[in-house]
mmCIF file of C-alpha atoms in Angstrom:
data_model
loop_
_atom_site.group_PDB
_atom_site.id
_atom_site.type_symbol
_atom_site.label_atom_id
_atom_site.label_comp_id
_atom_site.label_asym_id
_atom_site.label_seq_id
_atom_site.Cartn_x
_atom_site.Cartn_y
_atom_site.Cartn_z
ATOM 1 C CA UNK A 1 167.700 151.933 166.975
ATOM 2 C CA UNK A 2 166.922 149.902 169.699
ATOM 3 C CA UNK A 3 168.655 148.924 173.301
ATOM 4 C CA UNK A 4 169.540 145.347 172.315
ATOM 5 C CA UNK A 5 171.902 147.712 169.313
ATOM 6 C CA UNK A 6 172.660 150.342 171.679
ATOM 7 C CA UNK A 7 174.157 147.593 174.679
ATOM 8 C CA UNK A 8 176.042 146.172 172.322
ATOM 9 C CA UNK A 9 177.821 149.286 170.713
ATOM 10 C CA UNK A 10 178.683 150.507 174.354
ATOM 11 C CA UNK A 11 180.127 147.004 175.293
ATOM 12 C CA UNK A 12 182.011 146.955 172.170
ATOM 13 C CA UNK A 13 183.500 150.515 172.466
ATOM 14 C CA UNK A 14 183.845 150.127 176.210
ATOM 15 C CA UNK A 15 186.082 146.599 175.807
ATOM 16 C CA UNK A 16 187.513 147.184 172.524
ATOM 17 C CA UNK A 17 187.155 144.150 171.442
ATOM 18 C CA UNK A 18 183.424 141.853 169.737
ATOM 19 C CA UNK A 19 184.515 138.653 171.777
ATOM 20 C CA UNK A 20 184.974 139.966 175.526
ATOM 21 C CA UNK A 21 181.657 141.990 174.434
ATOM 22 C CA UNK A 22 180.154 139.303 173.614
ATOM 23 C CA UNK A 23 181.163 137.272 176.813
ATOM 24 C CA UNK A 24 179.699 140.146 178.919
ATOM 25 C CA UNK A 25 176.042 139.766 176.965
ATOM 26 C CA UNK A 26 176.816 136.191 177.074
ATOM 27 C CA UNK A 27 176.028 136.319 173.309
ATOM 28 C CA UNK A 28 178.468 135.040 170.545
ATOM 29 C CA UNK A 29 180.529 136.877 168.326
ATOM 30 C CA UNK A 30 178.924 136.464 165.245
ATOM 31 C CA UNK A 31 175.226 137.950 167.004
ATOM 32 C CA UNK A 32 176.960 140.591 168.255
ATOM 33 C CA UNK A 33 178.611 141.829 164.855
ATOM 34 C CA UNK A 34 174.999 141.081 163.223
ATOM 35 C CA UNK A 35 173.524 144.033 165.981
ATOM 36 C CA UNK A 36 176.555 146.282 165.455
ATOM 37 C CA UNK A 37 176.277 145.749 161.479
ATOM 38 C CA UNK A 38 172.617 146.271 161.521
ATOM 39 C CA UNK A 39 173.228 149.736 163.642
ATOM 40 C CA UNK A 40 175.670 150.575 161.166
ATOM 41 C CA UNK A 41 172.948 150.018 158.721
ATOM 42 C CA UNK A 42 169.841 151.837 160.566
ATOM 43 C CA UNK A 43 172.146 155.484 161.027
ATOM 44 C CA UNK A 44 173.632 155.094 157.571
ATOM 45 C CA UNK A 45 177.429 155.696 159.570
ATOM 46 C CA UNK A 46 180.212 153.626 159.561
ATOM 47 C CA UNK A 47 181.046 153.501 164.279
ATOM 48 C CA UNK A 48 184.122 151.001 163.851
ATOM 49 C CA UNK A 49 187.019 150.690 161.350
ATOM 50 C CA UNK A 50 188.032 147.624 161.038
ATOM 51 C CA UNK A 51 191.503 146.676 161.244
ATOM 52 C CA UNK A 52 192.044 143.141 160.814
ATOM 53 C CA UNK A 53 190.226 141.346 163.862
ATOM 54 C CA UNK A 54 190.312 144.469 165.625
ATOM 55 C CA UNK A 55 187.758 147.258 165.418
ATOM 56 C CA UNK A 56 188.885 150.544 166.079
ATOM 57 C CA UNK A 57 186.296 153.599 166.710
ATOM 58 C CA UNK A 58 185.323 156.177 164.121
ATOM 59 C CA UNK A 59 184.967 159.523 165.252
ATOM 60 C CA UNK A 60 181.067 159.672 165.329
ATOM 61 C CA UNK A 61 181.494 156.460 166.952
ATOM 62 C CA UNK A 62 182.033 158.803 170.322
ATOM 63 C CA UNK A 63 179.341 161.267 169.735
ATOM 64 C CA UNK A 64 176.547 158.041 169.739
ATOM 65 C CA UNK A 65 178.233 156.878 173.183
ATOM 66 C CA UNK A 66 177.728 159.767 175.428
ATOM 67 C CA UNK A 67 173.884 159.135 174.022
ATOM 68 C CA UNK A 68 173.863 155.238 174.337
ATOM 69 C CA UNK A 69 175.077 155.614 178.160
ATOM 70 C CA UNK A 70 172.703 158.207 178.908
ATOM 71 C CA UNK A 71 169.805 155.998 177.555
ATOM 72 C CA UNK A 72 171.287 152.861 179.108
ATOM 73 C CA UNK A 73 171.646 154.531 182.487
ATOM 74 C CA UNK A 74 167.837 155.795 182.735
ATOM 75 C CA UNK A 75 166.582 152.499 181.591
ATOM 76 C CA UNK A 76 168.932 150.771 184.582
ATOM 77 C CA UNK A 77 167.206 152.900 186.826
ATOM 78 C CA UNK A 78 163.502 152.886 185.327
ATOM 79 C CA UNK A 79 164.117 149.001 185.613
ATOM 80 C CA UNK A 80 165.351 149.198 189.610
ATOM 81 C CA UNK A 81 162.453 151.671 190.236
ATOM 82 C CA UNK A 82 160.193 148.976 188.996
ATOM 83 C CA UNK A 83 161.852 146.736 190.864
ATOM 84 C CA UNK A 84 161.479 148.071 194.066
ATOM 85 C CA UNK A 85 157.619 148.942 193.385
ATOM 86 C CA UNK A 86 157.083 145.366 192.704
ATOM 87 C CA UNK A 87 158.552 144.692 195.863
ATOM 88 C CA UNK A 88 156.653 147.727 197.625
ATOM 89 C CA UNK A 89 159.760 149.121 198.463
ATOM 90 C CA UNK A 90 158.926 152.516 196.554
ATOM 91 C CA UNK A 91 155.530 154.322 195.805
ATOM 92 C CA UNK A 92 152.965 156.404 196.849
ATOM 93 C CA UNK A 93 149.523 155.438 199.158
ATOM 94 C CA UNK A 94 146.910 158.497 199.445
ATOM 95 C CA UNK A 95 144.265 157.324 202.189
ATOM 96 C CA UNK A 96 141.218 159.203 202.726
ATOM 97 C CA UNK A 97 139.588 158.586 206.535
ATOM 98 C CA UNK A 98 136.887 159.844 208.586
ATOM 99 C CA UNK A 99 138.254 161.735 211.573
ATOM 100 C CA UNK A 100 138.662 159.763 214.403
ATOM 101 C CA UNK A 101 141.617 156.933 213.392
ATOM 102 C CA UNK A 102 143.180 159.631 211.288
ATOM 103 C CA UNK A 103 144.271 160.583 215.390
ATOM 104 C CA UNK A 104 145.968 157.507 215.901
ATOM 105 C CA UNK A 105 145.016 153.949 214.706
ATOM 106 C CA UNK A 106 145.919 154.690 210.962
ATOM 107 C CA UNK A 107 149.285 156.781 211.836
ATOM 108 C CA UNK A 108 149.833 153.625 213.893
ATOM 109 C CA UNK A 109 148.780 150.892 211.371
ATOM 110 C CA UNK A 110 151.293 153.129 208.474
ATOM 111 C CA UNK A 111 154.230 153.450 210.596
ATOM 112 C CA UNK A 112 153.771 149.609 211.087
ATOM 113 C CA UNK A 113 153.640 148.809 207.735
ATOM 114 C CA UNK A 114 156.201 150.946 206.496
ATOM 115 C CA UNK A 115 159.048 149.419 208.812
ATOM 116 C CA UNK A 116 162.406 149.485 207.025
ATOM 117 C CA UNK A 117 160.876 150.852 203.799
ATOM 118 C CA UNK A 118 161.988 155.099 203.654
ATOM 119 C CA UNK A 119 160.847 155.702 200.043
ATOM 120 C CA UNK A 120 157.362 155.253 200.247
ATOM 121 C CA UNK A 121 155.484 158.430 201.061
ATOM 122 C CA UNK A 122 151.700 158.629 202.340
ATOM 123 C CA UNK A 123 148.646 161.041 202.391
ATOM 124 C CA UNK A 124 146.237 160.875 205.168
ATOM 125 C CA UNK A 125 143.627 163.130 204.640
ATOM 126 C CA UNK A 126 140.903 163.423 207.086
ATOM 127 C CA UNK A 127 137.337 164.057 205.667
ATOM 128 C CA UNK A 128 134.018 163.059 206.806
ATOM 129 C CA UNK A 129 132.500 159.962 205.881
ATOM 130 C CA UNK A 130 130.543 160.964 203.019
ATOM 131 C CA UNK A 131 133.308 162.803 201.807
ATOM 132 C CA UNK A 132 135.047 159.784 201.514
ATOM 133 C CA UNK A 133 133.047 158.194 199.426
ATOM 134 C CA UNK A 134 133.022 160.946 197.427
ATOM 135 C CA UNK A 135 136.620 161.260 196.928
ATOM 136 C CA UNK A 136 137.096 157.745 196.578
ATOM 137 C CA UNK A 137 134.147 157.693 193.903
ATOM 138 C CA UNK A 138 136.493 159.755 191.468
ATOM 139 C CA UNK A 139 138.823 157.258 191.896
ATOM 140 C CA UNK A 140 141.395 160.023 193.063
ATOM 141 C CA UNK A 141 142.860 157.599 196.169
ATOM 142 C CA UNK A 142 143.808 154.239 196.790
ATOM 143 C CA UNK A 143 141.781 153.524 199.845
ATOM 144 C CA UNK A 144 139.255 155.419 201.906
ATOM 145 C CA UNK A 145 137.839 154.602 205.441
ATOM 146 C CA UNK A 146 134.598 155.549 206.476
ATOM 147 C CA UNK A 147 131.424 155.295 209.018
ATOM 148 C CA UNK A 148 128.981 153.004 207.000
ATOM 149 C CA UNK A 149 125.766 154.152 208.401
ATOM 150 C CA UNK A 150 126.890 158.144 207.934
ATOM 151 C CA UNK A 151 126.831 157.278 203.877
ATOM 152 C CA UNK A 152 123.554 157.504 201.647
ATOM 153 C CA UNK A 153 121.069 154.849 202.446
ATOM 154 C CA UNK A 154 121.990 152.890 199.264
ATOM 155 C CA UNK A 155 126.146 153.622 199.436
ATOM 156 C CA UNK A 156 126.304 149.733 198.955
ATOM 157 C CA UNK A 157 124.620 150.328 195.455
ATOM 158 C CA UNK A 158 127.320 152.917 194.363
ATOM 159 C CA UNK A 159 128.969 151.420 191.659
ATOM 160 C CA UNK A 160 132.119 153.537 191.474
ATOM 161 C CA UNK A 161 133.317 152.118 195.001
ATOM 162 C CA UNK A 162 134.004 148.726 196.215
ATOM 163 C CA UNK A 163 132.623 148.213 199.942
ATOM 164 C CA UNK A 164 134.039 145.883 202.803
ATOM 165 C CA UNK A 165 132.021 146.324 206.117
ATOM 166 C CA UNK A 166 133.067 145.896 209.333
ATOM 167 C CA UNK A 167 131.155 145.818 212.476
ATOM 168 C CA UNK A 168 132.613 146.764 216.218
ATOM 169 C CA UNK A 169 130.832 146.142 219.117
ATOM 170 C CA UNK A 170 130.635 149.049 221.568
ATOM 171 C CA UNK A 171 131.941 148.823 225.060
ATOM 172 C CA UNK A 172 131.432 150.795 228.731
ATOM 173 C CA UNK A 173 134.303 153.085 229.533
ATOM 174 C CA UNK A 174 134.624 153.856 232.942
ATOM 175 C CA UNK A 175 137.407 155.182 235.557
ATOM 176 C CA UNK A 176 139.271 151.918 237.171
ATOM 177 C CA UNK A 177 138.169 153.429 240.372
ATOM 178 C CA UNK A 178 134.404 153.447 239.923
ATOM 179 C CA UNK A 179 132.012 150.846 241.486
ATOM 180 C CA UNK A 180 130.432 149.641 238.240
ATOM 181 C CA UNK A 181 133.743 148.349 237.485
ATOM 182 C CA UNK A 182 132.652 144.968 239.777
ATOM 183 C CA UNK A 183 130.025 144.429 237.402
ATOM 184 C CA UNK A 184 130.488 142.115 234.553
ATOM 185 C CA UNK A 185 127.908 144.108 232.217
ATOM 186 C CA UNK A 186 126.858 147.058 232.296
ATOM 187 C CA UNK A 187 123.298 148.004 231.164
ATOM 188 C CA UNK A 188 120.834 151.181 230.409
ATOM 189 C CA UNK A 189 119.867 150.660 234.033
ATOM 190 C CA UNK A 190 123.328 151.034 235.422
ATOM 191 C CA UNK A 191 124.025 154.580 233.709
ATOM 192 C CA UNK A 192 120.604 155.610 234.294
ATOM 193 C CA UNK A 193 120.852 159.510 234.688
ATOM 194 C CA UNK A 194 124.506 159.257 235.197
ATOM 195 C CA UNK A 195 126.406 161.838 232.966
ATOM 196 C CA UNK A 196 127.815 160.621 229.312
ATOM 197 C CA UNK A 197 130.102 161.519 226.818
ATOM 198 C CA UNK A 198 128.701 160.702 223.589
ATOM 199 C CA UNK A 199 128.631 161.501 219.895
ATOM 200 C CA UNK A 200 126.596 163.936 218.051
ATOM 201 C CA UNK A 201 123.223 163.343 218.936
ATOM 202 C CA UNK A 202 122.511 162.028 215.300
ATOM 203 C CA UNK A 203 125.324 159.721 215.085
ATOM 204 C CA UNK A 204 123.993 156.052 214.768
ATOM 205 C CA UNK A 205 125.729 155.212 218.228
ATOM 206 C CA UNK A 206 123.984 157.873 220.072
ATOM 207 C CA UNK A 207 120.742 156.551 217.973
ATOM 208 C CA UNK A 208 121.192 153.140 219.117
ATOM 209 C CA UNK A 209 122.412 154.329 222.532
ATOM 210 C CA UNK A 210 119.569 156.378 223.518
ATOM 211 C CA UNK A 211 116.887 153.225 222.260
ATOM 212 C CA UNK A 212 118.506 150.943 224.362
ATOM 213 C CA UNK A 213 117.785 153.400 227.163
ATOM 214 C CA UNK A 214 114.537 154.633 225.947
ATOM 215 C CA UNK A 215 113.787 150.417 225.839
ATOM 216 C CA UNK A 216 113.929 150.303 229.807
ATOM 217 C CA UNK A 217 112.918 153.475 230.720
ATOM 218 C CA UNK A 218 116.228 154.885 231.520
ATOM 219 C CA UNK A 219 117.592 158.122 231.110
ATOM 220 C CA UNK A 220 120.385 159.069 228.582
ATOM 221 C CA UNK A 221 122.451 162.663 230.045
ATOM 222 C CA UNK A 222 124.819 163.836 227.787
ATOM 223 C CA UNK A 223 127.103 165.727 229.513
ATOM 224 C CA UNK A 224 129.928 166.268 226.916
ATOM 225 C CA UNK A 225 129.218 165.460 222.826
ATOM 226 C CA UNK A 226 132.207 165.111 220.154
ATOM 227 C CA UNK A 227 132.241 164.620 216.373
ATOM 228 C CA UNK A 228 134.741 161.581 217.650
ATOM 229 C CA UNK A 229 135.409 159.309 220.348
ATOM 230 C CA UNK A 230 138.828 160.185 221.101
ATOM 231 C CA UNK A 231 138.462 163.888 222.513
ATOM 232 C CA UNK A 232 135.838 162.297 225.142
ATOM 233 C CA UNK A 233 138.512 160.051 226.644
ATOM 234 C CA UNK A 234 139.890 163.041 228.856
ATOM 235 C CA UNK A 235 136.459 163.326 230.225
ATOM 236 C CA UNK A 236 136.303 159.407 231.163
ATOM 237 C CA UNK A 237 139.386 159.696 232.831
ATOM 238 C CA UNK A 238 138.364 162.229 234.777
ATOM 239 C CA UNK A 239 135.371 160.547 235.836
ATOM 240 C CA UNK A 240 133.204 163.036 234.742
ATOM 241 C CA UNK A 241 131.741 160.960 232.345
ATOM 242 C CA UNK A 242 130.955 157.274 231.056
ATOM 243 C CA UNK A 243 130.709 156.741 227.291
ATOM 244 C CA UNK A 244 129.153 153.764 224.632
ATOM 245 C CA UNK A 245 132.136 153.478 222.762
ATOM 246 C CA UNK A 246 133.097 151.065 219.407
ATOM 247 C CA UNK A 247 136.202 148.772 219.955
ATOM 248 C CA UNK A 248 138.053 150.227 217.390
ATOM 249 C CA UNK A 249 138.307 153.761 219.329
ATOM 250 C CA UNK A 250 139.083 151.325 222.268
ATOM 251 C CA UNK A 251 141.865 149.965 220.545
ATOM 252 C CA UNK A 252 143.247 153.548 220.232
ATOM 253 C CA UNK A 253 143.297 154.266 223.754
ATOM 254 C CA UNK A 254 144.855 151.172 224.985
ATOM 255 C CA UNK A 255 147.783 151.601 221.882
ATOM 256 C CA UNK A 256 148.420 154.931 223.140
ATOM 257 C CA UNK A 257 148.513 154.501 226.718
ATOM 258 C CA UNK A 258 151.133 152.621 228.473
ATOM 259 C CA UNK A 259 149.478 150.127 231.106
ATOM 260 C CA UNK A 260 151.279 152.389 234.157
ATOM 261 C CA UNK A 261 149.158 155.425 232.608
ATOM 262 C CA UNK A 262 145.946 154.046 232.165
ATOM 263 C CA UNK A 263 142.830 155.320 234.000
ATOM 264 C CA UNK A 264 139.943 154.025 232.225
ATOM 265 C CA UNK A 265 138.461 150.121 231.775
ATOM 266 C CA UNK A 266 136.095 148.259 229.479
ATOM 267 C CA UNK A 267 132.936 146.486 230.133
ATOM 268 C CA UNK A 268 130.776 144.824 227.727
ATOM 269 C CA UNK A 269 127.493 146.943 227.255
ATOM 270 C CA UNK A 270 124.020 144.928 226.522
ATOM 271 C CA UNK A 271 121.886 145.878 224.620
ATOM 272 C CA UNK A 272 124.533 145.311 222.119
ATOM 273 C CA UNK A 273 125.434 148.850 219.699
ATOM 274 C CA UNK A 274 127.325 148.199 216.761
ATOM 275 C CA UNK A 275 129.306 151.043 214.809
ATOM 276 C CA UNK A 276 129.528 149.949 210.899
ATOM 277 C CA UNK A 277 132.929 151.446 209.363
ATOM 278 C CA UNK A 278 133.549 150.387 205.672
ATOM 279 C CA UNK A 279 136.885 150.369 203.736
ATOM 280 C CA UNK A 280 136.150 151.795 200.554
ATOM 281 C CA UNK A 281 137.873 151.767 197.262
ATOM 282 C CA UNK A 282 138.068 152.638 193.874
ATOM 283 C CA UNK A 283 136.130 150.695 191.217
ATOM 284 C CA UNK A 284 137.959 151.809 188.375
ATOM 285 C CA UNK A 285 141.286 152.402 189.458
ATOM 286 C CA UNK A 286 143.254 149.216 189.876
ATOM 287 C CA UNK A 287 144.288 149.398 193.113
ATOM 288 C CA UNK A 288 148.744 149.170 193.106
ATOM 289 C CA UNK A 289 150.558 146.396 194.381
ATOM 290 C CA UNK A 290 151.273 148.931 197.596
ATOM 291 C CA UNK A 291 148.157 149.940 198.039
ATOM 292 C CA UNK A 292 146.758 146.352 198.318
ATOM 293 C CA UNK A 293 149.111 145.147 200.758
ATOM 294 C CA UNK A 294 148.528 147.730 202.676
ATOM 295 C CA UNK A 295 144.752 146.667 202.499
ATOM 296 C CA UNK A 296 145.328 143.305 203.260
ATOM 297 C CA UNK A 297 147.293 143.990 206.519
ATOM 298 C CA UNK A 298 144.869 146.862 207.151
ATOM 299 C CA UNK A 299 142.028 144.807 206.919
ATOM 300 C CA UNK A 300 143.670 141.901 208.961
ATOM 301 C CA UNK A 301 143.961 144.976 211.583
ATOM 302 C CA UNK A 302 139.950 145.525 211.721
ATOM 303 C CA UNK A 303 139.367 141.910 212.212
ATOM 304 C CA UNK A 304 141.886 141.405 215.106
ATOM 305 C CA UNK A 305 140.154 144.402 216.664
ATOM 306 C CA UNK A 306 137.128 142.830 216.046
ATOM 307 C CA UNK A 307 137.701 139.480 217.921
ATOM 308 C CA UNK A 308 140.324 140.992 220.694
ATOM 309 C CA UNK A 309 139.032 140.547 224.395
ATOM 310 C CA UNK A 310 139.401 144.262 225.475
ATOM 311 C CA UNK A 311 137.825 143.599 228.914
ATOM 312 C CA UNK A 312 140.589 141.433 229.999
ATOM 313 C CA UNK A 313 143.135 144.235 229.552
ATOM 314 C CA UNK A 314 143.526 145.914 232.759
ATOM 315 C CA UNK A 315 144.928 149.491 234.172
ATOM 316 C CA UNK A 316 147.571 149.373 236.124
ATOM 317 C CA UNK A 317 145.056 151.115 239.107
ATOM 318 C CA UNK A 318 142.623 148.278 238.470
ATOM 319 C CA UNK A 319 145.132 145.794 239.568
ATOM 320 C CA UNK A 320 146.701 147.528 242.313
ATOM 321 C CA UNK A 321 143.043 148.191 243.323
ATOM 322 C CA UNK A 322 142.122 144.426 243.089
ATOM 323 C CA UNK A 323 144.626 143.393 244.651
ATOM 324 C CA UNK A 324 144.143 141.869 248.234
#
């Protein structure tokens, strides 16, 4: 028994008639008494009686339809499901980040992406970078997102995981209201015993950080340390603090803050520090047609991050303060 037999034998008990079921399966008569015939054949039961050119049920006939529709009917909707994953309308995405965008430039980036489409449902777990990889390395979720220079010195050598690394220049945040704002660059020189708000103090961007003051002689004070970037905004805006921070945590402040709200600017920092963050995914779990649009326009997000001129985006207090 098959569903070519089973459409017709529904058609032909539903209209009565071989020729209008035929018209609706755009078949001809003669195929479609072949399929019926060779049904007839396969469950060893006579379904019609024939009458001359009309076919009339037999009583098992209506036992084998309450089955046939039932079949039909899931096979409708296994076909509509597939459908609408094909057109990433429906599925699942399970995406595995360090800490700091699973606060808000992920959420951000998903809600984006989802737009109109309601039956798609997401995991964001938050896990520390090597964790990630880890997770990613049993090929458990689609797409991880992780601090490149936090993994094992030979991560790029793991051949469970596929790698895509992306580098983000780190900026100066300040208050809008502080004097360094006039300068166009801010150096080791510039911050010189000032207080910070930096990471950990063996994250790479501290590392890097505190050489490019060690380099002139200047001294690093770190006031106020985080696992993340995000948390040490509060102290930047109350101008307790200036911080080395990557673009990408940049981005996150400027998203959430409205330009009326904004307290703190950007300058470009030399010597230049560079975080690394990697996408990672799974080299032995073909990624879904979801999960690789969503890379696509994830990755398309990194790189617009990467190139955007944050420096040009100003508080509202910097441009009432600039103002003549």
């Amino acid at each position: 028994m098959n569903l070519k037999q089973l459409r017709a034998f529904a058609e032909v008990m539903e209209t009565g008639s071989v020729s209008e079921a035929a018209r609706r399966l755009h078949r001809s008569q003669p195929a479609v008494s072949a399929v019926i015939s060779s049904l007839e054949d396969e469950l060893g039961l006579a379904l019609f009686i024939r009458k001359g050119m009309r076919l009339k049920p037999a009583p098992e006939a209506h036992f084998l339809l309450r089955e046939a529709r039932d079949i039909l009917l899931k096979v409708e909707k296994a076909q509509n499901t597939m459908m609408a994953v094909r057109r990433t309308d429906l599925g699942e995405l399970e995406i595995v980040s360090m800490p700091g965008p699973t606060v808000f430039l992920l959420p951000s980036l998903i809600d984006q992406f989802l737009g109109p489409r309601k039956q798609i449902r997401v995991k964001l777990i938050t896990r520390t970078s090597p964790e990630v990889e880890q997770v990613i390395s049993v090929q458990n979720s689609d797409l991880g997102f992780a601090d490149f220079d936090l993994l094992e010195p030979n991560a790029g050598d793991n051949d469970l995981v596929n790698h895509e690394v992306f580098d983000f220049d780190c900026l100066c945040a300040m208050r809008a209201d502080d004097p360094l704002t006039a300068k166009t660059i801010i150096t080791p020189a510039d911050l010189d015993g000032k207080p910070l708000a930096t990471l950990y103090p063996d994250h790479p961007v501290t590392v890097q950080t505190r050489k490019a003051f060690e380099s002139v002689g200047a001294t690093l004070d770190s006031f106020f340390c985080a696992q993340y970037f995000v948390p040490l905004f509060t102290f930047v805006e109350r101008g307790s603090a200036y911080s080395i921070m990557d673009s990408m945590s940049v981005e996150c402040y400027l998203k959430q803050n409205i330009k009326a709200a904004r307290k703190i600017v950007f300058r470009p920092f030399t010597p230049k520090v560079i975080l690394r963050a990697t996408i990672i995914t799974p080299a032995y779990r073909p990624m879904s047609m979801l999960a690789q649009q969503f890379n696509r326009e994830f990755r398309q997000s990194l790189i617009e991050i990467q190139h955007k001129n944050h420096v040009s985006i100003q508080s509202e207090d910097e441009v009432n303060r600039l103002q003549p």
